[in-house]
Every structure is written in C-alpha cells, then in structure tokens.
Amino acid sequence: MTEYQLRKSVCDIINSWLGATMGSTKHKEILSIYNSYTPLARGYAVQPSDAYCATTVSAAFIKAGIAAYTGTECSVPYFIANAYNKGIWVENDAYVPTIGDAICYDWDDSGVGDNTGAADHIGIVTAITGNSMTVTEGNMAGGKVGTRAMTVNGRYIRVPHL
C-alpha cells in the first residue's frame, strides 16, 4: 500500500463514523476499537460519557493499522506529547497538511504568531483544496462526529505531521 493509499484509508475510516453521536452504534464501535488496543494509553479505558475527539483519531489510526507509528491517546495534550516523543510533531502553523494528518486546535489562540498554547481538540484532515481543508472530528458540538472547514495557517491550529 502506498503512503497516499494509507492516508486515504485513515480518511475513509474516520469518515465512516460521520454522524455518530454519544451512545450510538458508531460511537460504541469507536470506543471498542480504542479500548481493545494494547497497550491502552495510560491504562485508561474510555467511558461512553467521556469526550472522545482524541479517541476517535486514535481509533482511526488503530483500524488503519498505523497505531504503532502514530501512537494512541484519549487526551489531546497527551496525544501531542506522544507525537513529539515519536518525532512526528511539526510546531509550525504554516505547515501545509496532507490528508490523513492529525490537526489539533487551541480554541484560546490569540491569532498572533505560531500557536503553542494548550490544545483542546483534534481531528483528521480528510480533504485539502487550495488553502482550505476539511477536518473530520469526534466529539464536536452535541457529542457527534462531524466535519469542520478550516484554513491552512489559520487561527486555532496546531499541527502534528503524521
């Protein structure tokens, strides 16, 4: 499988969960994939009532067979620390992501300079068109899996290159 095909696979997996809401069959599938993977990040099994954005990203990586490379995590700050320790973190807001890359957000970003604040949300870039990207995320408003349109090098973004 080529790198592009693998990245596309990650996108297809996370997009297959679009519309999932907390407690739904798709949400339970995400949790099952994540909680069945060993070693379980920090030994914590994600509960149905937990925020699950990082869990969704990790589950997509697990299902695609690349979790040994990307690591898994159910917490965004720990996800970043893990990516940094694996040497796959790019601390550069101007980095142009590729499909399949994880992208983190710091909703408290001032918009001035590189955003190095505490990230509090994560998703996977599933489409890029020019300077615009579509990000698929778990645990959006209402606890659902959905998409968000973002601008490359836009406000709120922190990017690990996977």
CSV table of C-alpha atoms in Angstrom, one decimal:
chain,number,residue,atom,x,y,z
A,1,MET,CA,0.0,0.0,0.0
A,2,THR,CA,1.4,3.4,-0.9
A,3,GLU,CA,1.5,6.3,1.7
A,4,TYR,CA,-1.3,8.0,-0.2
A,5,GLN,CA,-3.5,4.9,0.0
A,6,LEU,CA,-2.8,4.5,3.7
A,7,ARG,CA,-3.6,8.2,4.4
A,8,LYS,CA,-6.8,7.8,2.3
A,9,SER,CA,-7.7,4.7,4.3
A,10,VAL,CA,-7.5,6.7,7.5
A,11,CYS,CA,-9.8,9.3,6.0
A,12,ASP,CA,-12.3,6.7,4.8
A,13,ILE,CA,-12.3,5.1,8.3
A,14,ILE,CA,-13.0,8.3,10.2
A,15,ASN,CA,-15.5,9.5,7.6
A,16,SER,CA,-17.4,6.2,8.0
A,17,TRP,CA,-18.2,7.4,11.6
A,18,LEU,CA,-19.7,10.7,10.4
A,19,GLY,CA,-23.0,11.3,12.3
A,20,ALA,CA,-22.1,9.2,15.2
A,21,THR,CA,-23.4,10.6,18.5
A,22,MET,CA,-22.6,9.6,22.1
A,23,GLY,CA,-24.2,6.2,22.8
A,24,SER,CA,-24.9,5.4,19.1
A,25,THR,CA,-23.7,2.1,17.5
A,26,LYS,CA,-20.9,4.0,15.7
A,27,HIS,CA,-19.8,5.7,18.9
A,28,LYS,CA,-19.7,2.3,20.6
A,29,GLU,CA,-17.6,1.0,17.7
A,30,ILE,CA,-15.1,3.8,18.1
A,31,LEU,CA,-14.8,3.1,21.9
A,32,SER,CA,-14.5,-0.7,21.3
A,33,ILE,CA,-11.6,-0.2,18.8
A,34,TYR,CA,-9.8,2.1,21.1
A,35,ASN,CA,-10.4,0.2,24.3
A,36,SER,CA,-9.4,-3.2,22.7
A,37,TYR,CA,-6.0,-1.9,21.6
A,38,THR,CA,-3.0,-2.8,23.7
A,39,PRO,CA,-1.2,-1.2,25.4
A,40,LEU,CA,-4.1,1.0,26.4
A,41,ALA,CA,-2.8,4.6,26.6
A,42,ARG,CA,-2.0,5.4,30.2
A,43,GLY,CA,-4.1,2.3,31.2
A,44,TYR,CA,-7.3,4.2,30.8
A,45,ALA,CA,-10.4,2.7,29.1
A,46,VAL,CA,-12.5,5.5,27.6
A,47,GLN,CA,-16.0,5.6,29.0
A,48,PRO,CA,-19.2,6.3,27.0
A,49,SER,CA,-19.7,9.7,28.6
A,50,ASP,CA,-16.1,10.9,28.1
A,51,ALA,CA,-15.1,13.4,25.5
A,52,TYR,CA,-13.8,11.4,22.5
A,53,CYS,CA,-12.1,13.5,19.9
A,54,ALA,CA,-8.6,12.0,20.5
A,55,THR,CA,-10.2,8.6,21.0
A,56,THR,CA,-11.8,8.9,17.5
A,57,VAL,CA,-8.5,9.9,15.9
A,58,SER,CA,-6.7,7.1,17.7
A,59,ALA,CA,-9.3,4.5,16.7
A,60,ALA,CA,-9.0,5.5,13.0
A,61,PHE,CA,-5.2,5.0,13.3
A,62,ILE,CA,-5.7,1.7,15.0
A,63,LYS,CA,-8.2,0.4,12.4
A,64,ALA,CA,-5.8,1.6,9.6
A,65,GLY,CA,-3.0,-0.4,11.2
A,66,ILE,CA,-0.7,2.5,11.9
A,67,ALA,CA,-1.1,3.0,15.6
A,68,ALA,CA,2.4,1.7,16.3
A,69,TYR,CA,3.7,4.6,14.3
A,70,THR,CA,1.3,7.3,15.4
A,71,GLY,CA,0.6,6.2,19.0
A,72,THR,CA,-2.8,6.2,20.6
A,73,GLU,CA,-4.3,8.6,23.2
A,74,CYS,CA,-7.6,9.7,24.6
A,75,SER,CA,-6.4,13.1,25.7
A,76,VAL,CA,-5.3,15.8,23.3
A,77,PRO,CA,-2.3,17.2,25.4
A,78,TYR,CA,-1.0,13.6,25.8
A,79,PHE,CA,-1.6,13.0,22.1
A,80,ILE,CA,0.7,16.0,21.3
A,81,ALA,CA,3.3,14.8,23.9
A,82,ASN,CA,3.3,11.4,22.3
A,83,ALA,CA,3.6,12.7,18.8
A,84,TYR,CA,6.5,15.0,19.9
A,85,ASN,CA,8.3,12.0,21.5
A,86,LYS,CA,7.8,10.0,18.3
A,87,GLY,CA,9.4,12.8,16.3
A,88,ILE,CA,6.3,13.3,14.2
A,89,TRP,CA,5.3,16.7,15.6
A,90,VAL,CA,5.7,19.9,13.5
A,91,GLU,CA,5.3,23.0,15.6
A,92,ASN,CA,4.6,25.3,12.6
A,93,ASP,CA,1.1,26.8,12.0
A,94,ALA,CA,2.1,27.4,8.3
A,95,TYR,CA,2.7,23.7,7.7
A,96,VAL,CA,0.5,22.6,4.8
A,97,PRO,CA,-1.2,19.3,6.0
A,98,THR,CA,-1.8,16.3,3.9
A,99,ILE,CA,-4.9,14.1,4.1
A,100,GLY,CA,-4.6,11.7,7.0
A,101,ASP,CA,-2.7,14.2,9.1
A,102,ALA,CA,-4.0,14.9,12.6
A,103,ILE,CA,-4.6,18.5,13.4
A,104,CYS,CA,-5.0,20.0,16.9
A,105,TYR,CA,-6.8,23.1,17.9
A,106,ASP,CA,-6.3,25.6,20.8
A,107,TRP,CA,-9.6,27.4,21.0
A,108,ASP,CA,-7.9,30.1,23.1
A,109,ASP,CA,-5.4,31.1,20.3
A,110,SER,CA,-4.9,34.8,20.0
A,111,GLY,CA,-4.1,34.6,16.3
A,112,VAL,CA,-0.7,36.2,16.7
A,113,GLY,CA,2.4,34.1,15.8
A,114,ASP,CA,2.7,30.3,16.0
A,115,ASN,CA,0.1,28.8,18.2
A,116,THR,CA,1.9,27.0,21.0
A,117,GLY,CA,-1.0,27.1,23.6
A,118,ALA,CA,-2.7,24.2,25.2
A,119,ALA,CA,-4.5,22.2,22.6
A,120,ASP,CA,-8.0,21.1,23.5
A,121,HIS,CA,-9.4,19.4,20.3
A,122,ILE,CA,-8.2,17.2,17.5
A,123,GLY,CA,-9.3,15.8,14.1
A,124,ILE,CA,-8.0,14.3,10.9
A,125,VAL,CA,-7.6,16.3,7.7
A,126,THR,CA,-9.8,14.5,5.2
A,127,ALA,CA,-9.6,16.9,2.2
A,128,ILE,CA,-7.4,19.8,1.0
A,129,THR,CA,-8.5,22.2,-1.7
A,130,GLY,CA,-6.1,25.1,-2.2
A,131,ASN,CA,-5.8,26.9,1.2
A,132,SER,CA,-8.9,25.2,2.7
A,133,MET,CA,-9.1,21.9,4.4
A,134,THR,CA,-11.9,19.7,5.7
A,135,VAL,CA,-11.2,18.1,9.1
A,136,THR,CA,-13.3,15.2,10.5
A,137,GLU,CA,-13.6,15.2,14.2
A,138,GLY,CA,-15.2,13.2,17.0
A,139,ASN,CA,-17.0,14.9,19.9
A,140,MET,CA,-18.0,18.1,18.1
A,141,ALA,CA,-20.9,20.2,19.4
A,142,GLY,CA,-23.6,17.8,20.6
A,143,GLY,CA,-21.1,15.0,21.0
A,144,LYS,CA,-21.1,14.0,17.3
A,145,VAL,CA,-18.6,13.0,14.7
A,146,GLY,CA,-18.7,15.7,12.0
A,147,THR,CA,-16.6,17.9,9.7
A,148,ARG,CA,-15.2,21.4,10.0
A,149,ALA,CA,-13.8,23.7,7.3
A,150,MET,CA,-10.5,25.3,8.3
A,151,THR,CA,-7.9,27.5,6.6
A,152,VAL,CA,-4.3,26.4,6.4
A,153,ASN,CA,-2.2,28.5,8.7
A,154,GLY,CA,-5.5,29.8,10.2
A,155,ARG,CA,-6.2,30.7,13.8
A,156,TYR,CA,-6.5,28.0,16.4
A,157,ILE,CA,-4.4,25.4,14.6
A,158,ARG,CA,-1.6,23.3,16.0
A,159,VAL,CA,-0.3,20.6,13.6
A,160,PRO,CA,1.4,17.3,14.1
A,161,HIS,CA,2.7,15.9,10.9
A,162,LEU,CA,1.8,12.2,10.7
